[in-house]
Short mmCIF file of C-alpha atoms in Angstrom, two decimals:
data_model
loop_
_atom_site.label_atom_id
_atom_site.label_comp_id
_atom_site.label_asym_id
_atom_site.label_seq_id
_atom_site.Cartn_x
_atom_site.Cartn_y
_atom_site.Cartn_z
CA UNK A 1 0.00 0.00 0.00
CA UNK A 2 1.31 3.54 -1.12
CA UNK A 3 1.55 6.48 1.20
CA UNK A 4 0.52 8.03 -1.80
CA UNK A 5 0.50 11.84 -2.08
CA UNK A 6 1.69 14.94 -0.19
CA UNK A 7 -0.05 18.20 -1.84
CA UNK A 8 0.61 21.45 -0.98
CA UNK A 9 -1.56 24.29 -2.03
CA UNK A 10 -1.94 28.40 -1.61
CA UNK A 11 -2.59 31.69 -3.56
CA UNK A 12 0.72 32.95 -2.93
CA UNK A 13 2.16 29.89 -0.92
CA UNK A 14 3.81 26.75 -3.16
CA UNK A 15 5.72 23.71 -2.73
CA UNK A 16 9.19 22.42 -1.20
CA UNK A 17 11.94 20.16 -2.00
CA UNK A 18 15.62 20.31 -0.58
CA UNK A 19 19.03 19.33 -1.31
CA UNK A 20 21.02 18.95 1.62
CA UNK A 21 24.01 20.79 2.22
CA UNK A 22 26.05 19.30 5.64
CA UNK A 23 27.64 22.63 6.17
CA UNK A 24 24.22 23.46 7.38
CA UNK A 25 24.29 21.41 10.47
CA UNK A 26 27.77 22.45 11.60
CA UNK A 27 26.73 25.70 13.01
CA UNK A 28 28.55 26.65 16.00
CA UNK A 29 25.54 26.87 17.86
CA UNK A 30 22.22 25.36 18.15
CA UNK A 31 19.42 27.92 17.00
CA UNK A 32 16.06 27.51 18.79
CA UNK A 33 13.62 24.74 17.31
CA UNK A 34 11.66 27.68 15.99
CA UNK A 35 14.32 29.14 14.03
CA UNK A 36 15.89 25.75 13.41
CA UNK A 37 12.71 24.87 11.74
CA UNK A 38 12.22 28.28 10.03
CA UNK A 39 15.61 27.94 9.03
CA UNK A 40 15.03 24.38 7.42
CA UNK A 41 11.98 25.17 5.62
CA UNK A 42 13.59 28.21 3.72
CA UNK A 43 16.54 26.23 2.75
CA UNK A 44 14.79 23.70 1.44
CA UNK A 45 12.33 25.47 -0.86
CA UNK A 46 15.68 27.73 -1.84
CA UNK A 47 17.05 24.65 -3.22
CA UNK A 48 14.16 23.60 -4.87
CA UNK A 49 13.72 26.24 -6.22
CA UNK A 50 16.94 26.73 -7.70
CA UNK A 51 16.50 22.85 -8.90
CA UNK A 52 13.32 23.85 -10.69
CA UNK A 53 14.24 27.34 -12.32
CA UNK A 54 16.49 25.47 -14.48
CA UNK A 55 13.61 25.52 -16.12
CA UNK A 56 11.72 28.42 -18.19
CA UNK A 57 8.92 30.10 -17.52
CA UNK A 58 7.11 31.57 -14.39
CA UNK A 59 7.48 29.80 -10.67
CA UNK A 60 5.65 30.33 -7.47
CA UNK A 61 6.38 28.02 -4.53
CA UNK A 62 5.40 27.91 -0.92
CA UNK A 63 8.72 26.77 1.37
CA UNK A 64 6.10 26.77 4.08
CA UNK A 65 3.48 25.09 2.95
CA UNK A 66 6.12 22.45 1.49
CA UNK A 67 7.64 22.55 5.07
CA UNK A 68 4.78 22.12 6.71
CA UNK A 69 3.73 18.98 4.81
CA UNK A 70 7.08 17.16 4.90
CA UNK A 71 7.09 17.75 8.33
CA UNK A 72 4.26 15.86 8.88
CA UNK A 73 5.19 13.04 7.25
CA UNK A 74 8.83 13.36 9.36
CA UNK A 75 6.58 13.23 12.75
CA UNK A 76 5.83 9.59 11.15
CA UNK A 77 8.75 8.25 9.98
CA UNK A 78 11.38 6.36 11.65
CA UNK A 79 14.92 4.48 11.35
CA UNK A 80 16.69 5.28 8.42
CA UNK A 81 13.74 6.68 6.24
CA UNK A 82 13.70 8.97 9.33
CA UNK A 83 17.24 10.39 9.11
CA UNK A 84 16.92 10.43 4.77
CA UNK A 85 13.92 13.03 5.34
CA UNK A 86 15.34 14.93 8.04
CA UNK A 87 18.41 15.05 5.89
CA UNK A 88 17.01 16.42 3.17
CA UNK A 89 15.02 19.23 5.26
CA UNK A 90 18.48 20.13 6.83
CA UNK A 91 16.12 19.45 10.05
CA UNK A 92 17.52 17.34 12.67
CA UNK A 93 15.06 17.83 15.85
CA UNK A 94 14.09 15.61 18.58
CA UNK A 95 10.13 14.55 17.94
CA UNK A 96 9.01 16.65 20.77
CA UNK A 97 10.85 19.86 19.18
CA UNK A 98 9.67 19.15 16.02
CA UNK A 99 5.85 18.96 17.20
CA UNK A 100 6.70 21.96 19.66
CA UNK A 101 8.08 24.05 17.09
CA UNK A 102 5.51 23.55 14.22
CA UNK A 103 2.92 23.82 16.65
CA UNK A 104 4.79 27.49 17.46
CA UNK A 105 4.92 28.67 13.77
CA UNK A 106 1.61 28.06 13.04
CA UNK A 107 0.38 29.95 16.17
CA UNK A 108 2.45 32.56 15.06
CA UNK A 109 1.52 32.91 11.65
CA UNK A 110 -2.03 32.84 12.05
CA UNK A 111 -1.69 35.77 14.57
CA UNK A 112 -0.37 38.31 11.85
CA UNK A 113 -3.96 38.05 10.11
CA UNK A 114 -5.53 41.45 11.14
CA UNK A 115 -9.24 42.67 10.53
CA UNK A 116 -8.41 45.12 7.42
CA UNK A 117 -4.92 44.55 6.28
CA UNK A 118 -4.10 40.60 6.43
CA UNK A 119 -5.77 36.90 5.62
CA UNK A 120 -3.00 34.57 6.44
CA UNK A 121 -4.26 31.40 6.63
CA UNK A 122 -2.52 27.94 7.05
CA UNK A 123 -4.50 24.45 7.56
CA UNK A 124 -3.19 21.13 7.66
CA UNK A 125 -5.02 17.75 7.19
CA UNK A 126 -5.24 14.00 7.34
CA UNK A 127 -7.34 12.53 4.70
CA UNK A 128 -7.59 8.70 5.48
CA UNK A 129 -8.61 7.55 1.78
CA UNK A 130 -8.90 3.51 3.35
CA UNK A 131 -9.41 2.74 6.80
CA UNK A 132 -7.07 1.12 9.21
CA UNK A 133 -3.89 2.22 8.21
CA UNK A 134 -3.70 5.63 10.18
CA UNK A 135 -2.59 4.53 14.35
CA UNK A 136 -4.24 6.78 16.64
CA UNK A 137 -1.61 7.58 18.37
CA UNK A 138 -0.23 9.25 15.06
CA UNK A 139 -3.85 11.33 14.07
CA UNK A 140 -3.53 12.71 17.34
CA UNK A 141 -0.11 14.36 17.20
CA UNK A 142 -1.00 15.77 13.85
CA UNK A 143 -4.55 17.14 15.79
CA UNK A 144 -2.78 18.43 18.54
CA UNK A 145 0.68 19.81 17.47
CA UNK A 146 0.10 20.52 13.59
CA UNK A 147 -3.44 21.65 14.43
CA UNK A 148 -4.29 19.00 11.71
CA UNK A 149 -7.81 18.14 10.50
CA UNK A 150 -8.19 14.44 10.27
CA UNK A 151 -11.33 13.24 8.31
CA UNK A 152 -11.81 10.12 5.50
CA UNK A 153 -12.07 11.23 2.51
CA UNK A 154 -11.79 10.38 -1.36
CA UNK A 155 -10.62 12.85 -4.47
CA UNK A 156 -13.15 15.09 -4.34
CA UNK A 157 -12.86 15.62 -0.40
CA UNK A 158 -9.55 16.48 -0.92
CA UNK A 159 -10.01 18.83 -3.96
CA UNK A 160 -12.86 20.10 -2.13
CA UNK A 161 -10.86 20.78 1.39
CA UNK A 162 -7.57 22.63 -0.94
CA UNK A 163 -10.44 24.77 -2.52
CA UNK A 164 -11.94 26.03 0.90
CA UNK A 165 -9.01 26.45 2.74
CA UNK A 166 -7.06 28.91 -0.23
CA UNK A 167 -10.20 30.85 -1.12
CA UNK A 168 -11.54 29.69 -3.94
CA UNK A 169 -7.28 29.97 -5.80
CA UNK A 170 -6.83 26.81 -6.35
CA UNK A 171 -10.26 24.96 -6.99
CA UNK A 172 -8.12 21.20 -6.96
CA UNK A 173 -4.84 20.13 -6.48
CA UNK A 174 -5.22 16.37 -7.87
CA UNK A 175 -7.04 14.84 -11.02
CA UNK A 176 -6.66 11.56 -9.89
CA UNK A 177 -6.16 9.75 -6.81
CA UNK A 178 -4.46 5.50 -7.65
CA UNK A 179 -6.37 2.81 -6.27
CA UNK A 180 -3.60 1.90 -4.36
CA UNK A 181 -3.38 5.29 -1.73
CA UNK A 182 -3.50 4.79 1.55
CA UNK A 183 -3.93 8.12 3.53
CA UNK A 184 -3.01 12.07 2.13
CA UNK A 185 -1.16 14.69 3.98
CA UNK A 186 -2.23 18.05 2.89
CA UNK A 187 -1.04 21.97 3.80
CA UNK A 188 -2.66 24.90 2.59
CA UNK A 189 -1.50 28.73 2.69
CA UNK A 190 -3.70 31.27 1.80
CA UNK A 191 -2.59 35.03 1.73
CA UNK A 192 -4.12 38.82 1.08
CA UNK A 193 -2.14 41.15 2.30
CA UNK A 194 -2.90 44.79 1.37
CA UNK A 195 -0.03 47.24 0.38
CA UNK A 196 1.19 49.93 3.31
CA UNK A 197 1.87 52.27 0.10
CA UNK A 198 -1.08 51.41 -2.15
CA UNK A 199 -0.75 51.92 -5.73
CA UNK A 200 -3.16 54.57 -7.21
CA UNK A 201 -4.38 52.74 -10.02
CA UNK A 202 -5.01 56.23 -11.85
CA UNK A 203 -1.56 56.41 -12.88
CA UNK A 204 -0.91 52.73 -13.76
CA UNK A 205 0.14 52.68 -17.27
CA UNK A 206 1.36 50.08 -20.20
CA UNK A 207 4.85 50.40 -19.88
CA UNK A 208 7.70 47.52 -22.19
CA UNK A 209 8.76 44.50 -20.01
CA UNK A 210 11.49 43.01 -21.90
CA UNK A 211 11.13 39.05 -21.80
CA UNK A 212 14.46 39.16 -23.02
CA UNK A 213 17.21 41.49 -24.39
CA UNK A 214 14.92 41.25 -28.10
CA UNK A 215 11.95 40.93 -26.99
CA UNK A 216 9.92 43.43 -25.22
CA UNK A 217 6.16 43.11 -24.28
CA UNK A 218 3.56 45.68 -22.63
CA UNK A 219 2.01 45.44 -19.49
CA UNK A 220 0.30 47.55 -17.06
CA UNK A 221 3.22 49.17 -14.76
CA UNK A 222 2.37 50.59 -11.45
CA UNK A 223 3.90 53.29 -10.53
CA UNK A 224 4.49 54.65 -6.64
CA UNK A 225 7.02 57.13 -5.00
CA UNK A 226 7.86 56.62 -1.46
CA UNK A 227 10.23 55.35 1.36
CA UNK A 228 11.16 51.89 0.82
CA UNK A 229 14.40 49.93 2.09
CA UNK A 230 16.93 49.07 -0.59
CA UNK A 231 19.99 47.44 -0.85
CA UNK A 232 22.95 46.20 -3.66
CA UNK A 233 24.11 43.37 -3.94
CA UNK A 234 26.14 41.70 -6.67
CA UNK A 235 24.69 42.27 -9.94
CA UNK A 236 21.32 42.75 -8.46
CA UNK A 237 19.11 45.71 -6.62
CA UNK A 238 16.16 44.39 -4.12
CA UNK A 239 13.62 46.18 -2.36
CA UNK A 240 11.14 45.63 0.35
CA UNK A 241 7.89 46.57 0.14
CA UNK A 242 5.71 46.27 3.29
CA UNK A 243 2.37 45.07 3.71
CA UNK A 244 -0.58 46.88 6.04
CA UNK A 245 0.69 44.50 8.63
CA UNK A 246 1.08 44.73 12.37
CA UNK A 247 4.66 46.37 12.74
CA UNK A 248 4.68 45.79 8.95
CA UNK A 249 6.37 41.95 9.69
CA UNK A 250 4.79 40.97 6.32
CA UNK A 251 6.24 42.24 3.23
CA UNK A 252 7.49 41.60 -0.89
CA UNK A 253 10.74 41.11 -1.82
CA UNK A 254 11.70 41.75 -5.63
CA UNK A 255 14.96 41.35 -6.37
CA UNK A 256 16.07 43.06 -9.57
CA UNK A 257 19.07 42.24 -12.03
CA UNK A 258 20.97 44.26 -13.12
CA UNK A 259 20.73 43.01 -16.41
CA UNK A 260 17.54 42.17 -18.76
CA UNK A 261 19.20 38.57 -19.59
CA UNK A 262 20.44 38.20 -15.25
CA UNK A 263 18.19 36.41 -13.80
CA UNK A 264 19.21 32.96 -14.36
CA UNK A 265 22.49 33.38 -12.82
CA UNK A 266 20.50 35.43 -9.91
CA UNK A 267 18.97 32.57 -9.02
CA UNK A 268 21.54 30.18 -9.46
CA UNK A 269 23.92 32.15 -7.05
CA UNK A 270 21.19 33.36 -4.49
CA UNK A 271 21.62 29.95 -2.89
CA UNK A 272 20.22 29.76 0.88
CA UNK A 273 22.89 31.50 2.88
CA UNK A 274 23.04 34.28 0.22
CA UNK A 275 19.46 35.03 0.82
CA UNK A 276 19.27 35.06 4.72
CA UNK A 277 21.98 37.12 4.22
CA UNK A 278 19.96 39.28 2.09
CA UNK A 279 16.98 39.12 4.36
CA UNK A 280 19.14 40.52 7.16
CA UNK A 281 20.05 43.43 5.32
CA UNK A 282 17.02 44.35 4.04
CA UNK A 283 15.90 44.54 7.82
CA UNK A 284 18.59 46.59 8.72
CA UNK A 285 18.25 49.10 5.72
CA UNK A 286 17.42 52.39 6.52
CA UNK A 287 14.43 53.19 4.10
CA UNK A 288 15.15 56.18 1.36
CA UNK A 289 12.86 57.82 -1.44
CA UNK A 290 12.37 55.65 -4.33
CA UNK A 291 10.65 56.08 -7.60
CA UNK A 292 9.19 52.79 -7.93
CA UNK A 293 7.38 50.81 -11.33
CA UNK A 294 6.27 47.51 -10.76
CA UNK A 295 4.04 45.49 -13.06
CA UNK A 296 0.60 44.27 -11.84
CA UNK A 297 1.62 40.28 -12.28
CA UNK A 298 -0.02 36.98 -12.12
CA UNK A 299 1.20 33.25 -11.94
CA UNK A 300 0.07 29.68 -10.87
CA UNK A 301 2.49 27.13 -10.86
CA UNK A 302 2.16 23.04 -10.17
CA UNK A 303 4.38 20.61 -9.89
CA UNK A 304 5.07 16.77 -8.55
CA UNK A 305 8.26 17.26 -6.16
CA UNK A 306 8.96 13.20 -6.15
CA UNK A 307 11.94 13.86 -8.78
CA UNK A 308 13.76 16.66 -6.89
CA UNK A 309 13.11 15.04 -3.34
CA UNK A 310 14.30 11.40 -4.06
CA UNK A 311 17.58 13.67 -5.95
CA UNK A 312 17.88 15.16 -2.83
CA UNK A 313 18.45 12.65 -0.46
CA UNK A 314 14.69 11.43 0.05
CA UNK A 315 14.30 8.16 -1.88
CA UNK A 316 14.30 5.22 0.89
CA UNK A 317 10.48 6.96 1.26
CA UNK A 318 9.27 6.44 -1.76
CA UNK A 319 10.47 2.64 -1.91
CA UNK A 320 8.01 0.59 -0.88
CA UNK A 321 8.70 -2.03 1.57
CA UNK A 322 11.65 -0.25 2.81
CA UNK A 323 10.75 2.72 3.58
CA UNK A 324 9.59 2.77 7.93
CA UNK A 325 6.94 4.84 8.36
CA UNK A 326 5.65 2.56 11.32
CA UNK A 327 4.73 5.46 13.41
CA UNK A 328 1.87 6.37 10.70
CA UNK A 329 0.58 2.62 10.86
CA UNK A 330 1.94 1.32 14.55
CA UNK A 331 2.58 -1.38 12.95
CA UNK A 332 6.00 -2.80 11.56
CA UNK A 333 6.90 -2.22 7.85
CA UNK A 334 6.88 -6.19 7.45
CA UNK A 335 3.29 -5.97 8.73
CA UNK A 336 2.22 -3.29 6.83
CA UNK A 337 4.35 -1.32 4.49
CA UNK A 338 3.56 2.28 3.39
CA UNK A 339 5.69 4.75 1.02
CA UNK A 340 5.45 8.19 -0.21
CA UNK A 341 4.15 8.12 -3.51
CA UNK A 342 3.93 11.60 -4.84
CA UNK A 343 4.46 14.75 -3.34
CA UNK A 344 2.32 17.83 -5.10
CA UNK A 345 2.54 21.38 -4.92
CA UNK A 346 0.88 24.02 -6.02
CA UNK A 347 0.71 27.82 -5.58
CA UNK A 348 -1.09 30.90 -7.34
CA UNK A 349 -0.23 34.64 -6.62
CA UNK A 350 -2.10 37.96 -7.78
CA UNK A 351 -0.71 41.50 -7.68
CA UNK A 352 -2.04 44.25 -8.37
CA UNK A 353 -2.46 48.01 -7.11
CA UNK A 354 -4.33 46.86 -3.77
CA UNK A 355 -2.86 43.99 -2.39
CA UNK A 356 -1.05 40.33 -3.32
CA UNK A 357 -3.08 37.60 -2.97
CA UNK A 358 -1.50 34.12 -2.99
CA UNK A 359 -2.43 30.43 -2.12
CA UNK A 360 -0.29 27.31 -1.95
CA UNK A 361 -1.08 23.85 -1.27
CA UNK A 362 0.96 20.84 -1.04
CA UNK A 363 -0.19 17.26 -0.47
CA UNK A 364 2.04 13.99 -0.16
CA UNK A 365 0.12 10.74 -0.87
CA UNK A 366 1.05 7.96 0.72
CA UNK A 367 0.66 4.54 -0.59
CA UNK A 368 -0.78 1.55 1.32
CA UNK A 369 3.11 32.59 -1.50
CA UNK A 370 7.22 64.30 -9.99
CA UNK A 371 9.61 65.85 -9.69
CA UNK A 372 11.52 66.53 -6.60
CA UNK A 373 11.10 69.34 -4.85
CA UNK A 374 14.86 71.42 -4.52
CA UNK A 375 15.22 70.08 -0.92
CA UNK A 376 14.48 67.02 -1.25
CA UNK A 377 17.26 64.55 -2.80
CA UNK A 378 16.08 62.77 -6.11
CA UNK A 379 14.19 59.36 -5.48
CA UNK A 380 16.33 56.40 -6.49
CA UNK A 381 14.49 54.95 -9.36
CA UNK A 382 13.60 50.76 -9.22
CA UNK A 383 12.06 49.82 -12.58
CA UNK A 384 11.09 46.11 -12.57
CA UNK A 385 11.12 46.09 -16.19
CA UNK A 386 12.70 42.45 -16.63
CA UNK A 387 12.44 39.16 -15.33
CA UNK A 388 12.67 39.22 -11.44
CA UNK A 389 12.46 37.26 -8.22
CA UNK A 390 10.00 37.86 -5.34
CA UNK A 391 9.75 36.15 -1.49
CA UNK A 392 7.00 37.13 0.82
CA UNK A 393 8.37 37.17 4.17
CA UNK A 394 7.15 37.43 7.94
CA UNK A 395 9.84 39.26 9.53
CA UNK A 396 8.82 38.64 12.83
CA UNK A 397 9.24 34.78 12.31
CA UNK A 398 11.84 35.01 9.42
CA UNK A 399 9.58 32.39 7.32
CA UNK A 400 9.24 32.71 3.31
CA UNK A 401 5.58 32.40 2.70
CA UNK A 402 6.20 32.17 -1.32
CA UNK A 403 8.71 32.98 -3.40
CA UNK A 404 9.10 32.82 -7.18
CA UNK A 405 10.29 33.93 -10.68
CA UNK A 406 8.08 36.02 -12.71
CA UNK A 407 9.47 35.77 -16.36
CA UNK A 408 6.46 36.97 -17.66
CA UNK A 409 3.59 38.76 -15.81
CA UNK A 410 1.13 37.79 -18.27
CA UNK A 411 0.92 34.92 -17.12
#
C-alpha cells in the first residue's frame, strides 16, 4: 500500500523540495527549534527552487506550505527513512521539538492576520482515503501539534478541502487519486495582504517588459514614490515593500538584475545562505525615497516534487517495503508497508495596485506565496522592467511564505 501523495496548495504559498548541504548542520551553535525549523523550511524550498528554475517560464512556490507537509510526514517516519527526510530538510530535531516548534509557527503565523490589512491562513489535514492504516496515536499528534484536520475522505474531499481552505485559488490540487493510496497529507496557505503604500491605479500605465534582451512586451506598470528599504548586492538591486501588517512583519521582496538577460544566474547564485543574508540586510536598511514601477503580475504554478526530493536525499520513502513509516501505521513495515508516492505542490499569486493575494497547497500521498522638490534629494528609481524574483516574508518569524520567478507577468 502507497503512502501516496503529499499536496501542498496556496494563492501565494507553493511547494518544497531540498538538497542537503552538511555545512548546514555544523553551526557553531544550536538555533532555537523555531528558528531551526524556520531555518530548514527556507533552505529547502531555496534549493528547490533553484532545482526547478532550471527551467523556463514563471514559478511560485510555498517553502512553508512544502515545510509544513514534509514535516508531517517526518513526525511519522522512523529508522533510516527517518534520518533520509530529516536530511534532506536540513532538520535534525528531537520529535518533541519538532511537534513543539511547528505547533509554534503556526500559532504565530495565524496571529499576523488582522481585521483590514491581512488573511494569512494555514491548515493542515489527514485525509484517510482507506481505513485502518492511520494509528491513533499518530492522528492525534498531527490534531494536537500541527493543528491537523483528520477526516476520511476520497478525491473530491480532498479537492474540495484545498479549494476552501485557499479561497476559492486553487479549486483542486489532484485529477486523480491511484487505487492503491493509503492516507493524504495536505497543507494549505492562503494570503491577502494589502499594500502599506497602495498603488493609485489612476496612474498605472502600459509600460515595455522586456522578456528578453529582443523581446519586449507591454504590461500595465504601477507606478508609486515613497520610502522603501533598498539594498545592492552583486549584480542585483532588491527592495522591500511592506504590507498593512502589524509592525509591517509581512512584506514583498523583488529582487532586480541588473541586467535584462540576469536572472538565471541570480537565481543560481542566491543559494540559501546568500538570501538570509539578504533578508538581514534588508531589515537593517534604513528606508530612502524611491521612484518605484512595478508590473501588476499573475502566476500559478504546479508541480510533482517526487523527482527533486528522491535527488535530494529522500528516496528510501518512496520505496516501498523499505521505507519505515511505522509510526503512521503502529505497525512494523513487514506488517504493513507504506511509502510516499507523490508529493504535489501548487501555488497561485495575484498583484495588483491593492494587495497580493497568494495560495499554496501541497499534499504527499502515501501509498498503502514628480519631480523633486529642490530640498528634497532625487528618489532612487527601481524599474522592474525584466524578469525578477520575489519572497514574501514574515519578519517577525523570518519564514518565506512564497517565493518565485516572474518571467512573464502575463501569465
Amino acid at each position: 500500500m502507497n503512502f501516496r501523495r503529499i499536496l501542498t496548495a496556496s494563492p501565494l504559498f507553493v511547494a518544497l523540495a531540498g538538497f542537503y548541504d552538511p555545512a548546514l548542520s555544523q553551526a557553531p551553535a544550536s538555533p532555537r527549534p523555531k528558528d531551526a525549523l524556520v531555518s530548514a523550511y527556507n533552505a529547502t524550498g531555496e534549493r528547490l527552487f533553484q532545482d526547478l528554475a532550471q527551467a523556463p517560464g514563471n514559478i511560485v512556490l510555498s517553502p512553508y506550505s512544502i515545510g509544513s507537509a514534509l514535516s508531517m510526514v517526518l513526525a511519522g517516519a522512523r529508522g533510516e527513512t527517518a534520518t533520509a527526510i530529516g536530511d534532506t530538510l536540513g532538520l535534525h530535531l528531537s520529535d518533541v521539538d519538532l511537534a513543539s516548534a511547528n505547533s509554534g509557527l503556526i500559532a504565530g503565523l495565524n496571529a499576523a492576520s488582522g481585521k483590514d490589512s491581512v488573511t494569512l491562513n494555514s491548515a493542515n489535514a489527514l485525509i484517510e482515503v482507506k481505513s485502518g492504516i492511520v494509528d491513533a496515536d499518530y492522528r492525534a499528534l498531527l490534531q494536537k501539534s500541527y493543528d491537523a484536520e483528520a477526516f476520511t475522505g476520497d478525491l473530491d474531499a480532498i479537492n474540495e478541502w484545498v479549494a476552501q481552505k485557499t479561497s476559492g485559488k486553487i479549486s483542486h490540487i489532484l485529477s486523480d487519486l491511484p487505487d492503491d493510496t493509503a492516507l493524504v497529507l495536505a497543507n494549505a496557505a492562503y494570503l491577502k495582504a494589502f499594500w502599506q503604500n497602495p498603488f493609485d491605479k489612476r496612474v498605472t500605465k502600459d509600460g515595455p517588459f522586456h522578456l528578453s534582451a529582443l523581446n519586449a512586451v507591454q504590461v500595465p506598470m504601477m507606478h508609486d514614490e515613497d520610502n522603501y528599504a533598498l539594498v545592492k548586492g552583486d549584480g542585483y538591486n532588491a527592495i522591500r515593500l511592506p504590507y498593512r501588517s502589524d509592525n509591517g512583519r509581512l512584506g514583498m521582496i523583488v529582487v532586480l538584475p541588473d541586467t535584462v538577460n540576469g536572472v538565471a544566474a541570480l537565481a543560481a547564485k542566491l543559494g540559501p545562505d546568500q538570501l538570509a543574508e539578504l533578508l538581514a540586510d534588508l531589515n537593517a536598511a534604513s528606508t530612502i525615497d524611491v521612484r518605484l514601477q512595478v508590473p501588476r503580475f499573475h502566476a500559478d504554478f504546479q508541480k510533482s516534487l517526487a523527482a527533486p526530493l528522491q535527488k535530494a536525499g529522500m528516496g528510501l520513502a518512496f520505496e516501498m517495503g523499505r521505507a519505515d513509516f511505522s509510526g503512521v501505521t503502529g505497525k512494523p513495515t513487514a506488517d504493513l508497508p507504506i511509502a510516499i508516492g507523490d508529493v504535489v505542490h501548487h501555488a497561485v499569486i495575484d498583484v495588483n495596485e491593492e494587495s497580493s493575494e497568494a495560495a499554496a497547497a501541497t499534499v504527499v500521498e502515501e501509498w498503502a506565496g514628480a519631480m523633486a522638490p529642490e530640498n528634497r534629494p532625487v528618489p532612487v528609481p527601481f524599474i522592474v522592467d525584466r524578469p525578477f524574483l520575489f519572497f514574501i516574508v514574515d519578519q517577525q518569524t523570518g519564514a518565506v511564505l512564497f517565493q518565485g520567478r516572474i518571467a512573464d507577468p502575463r501569465k
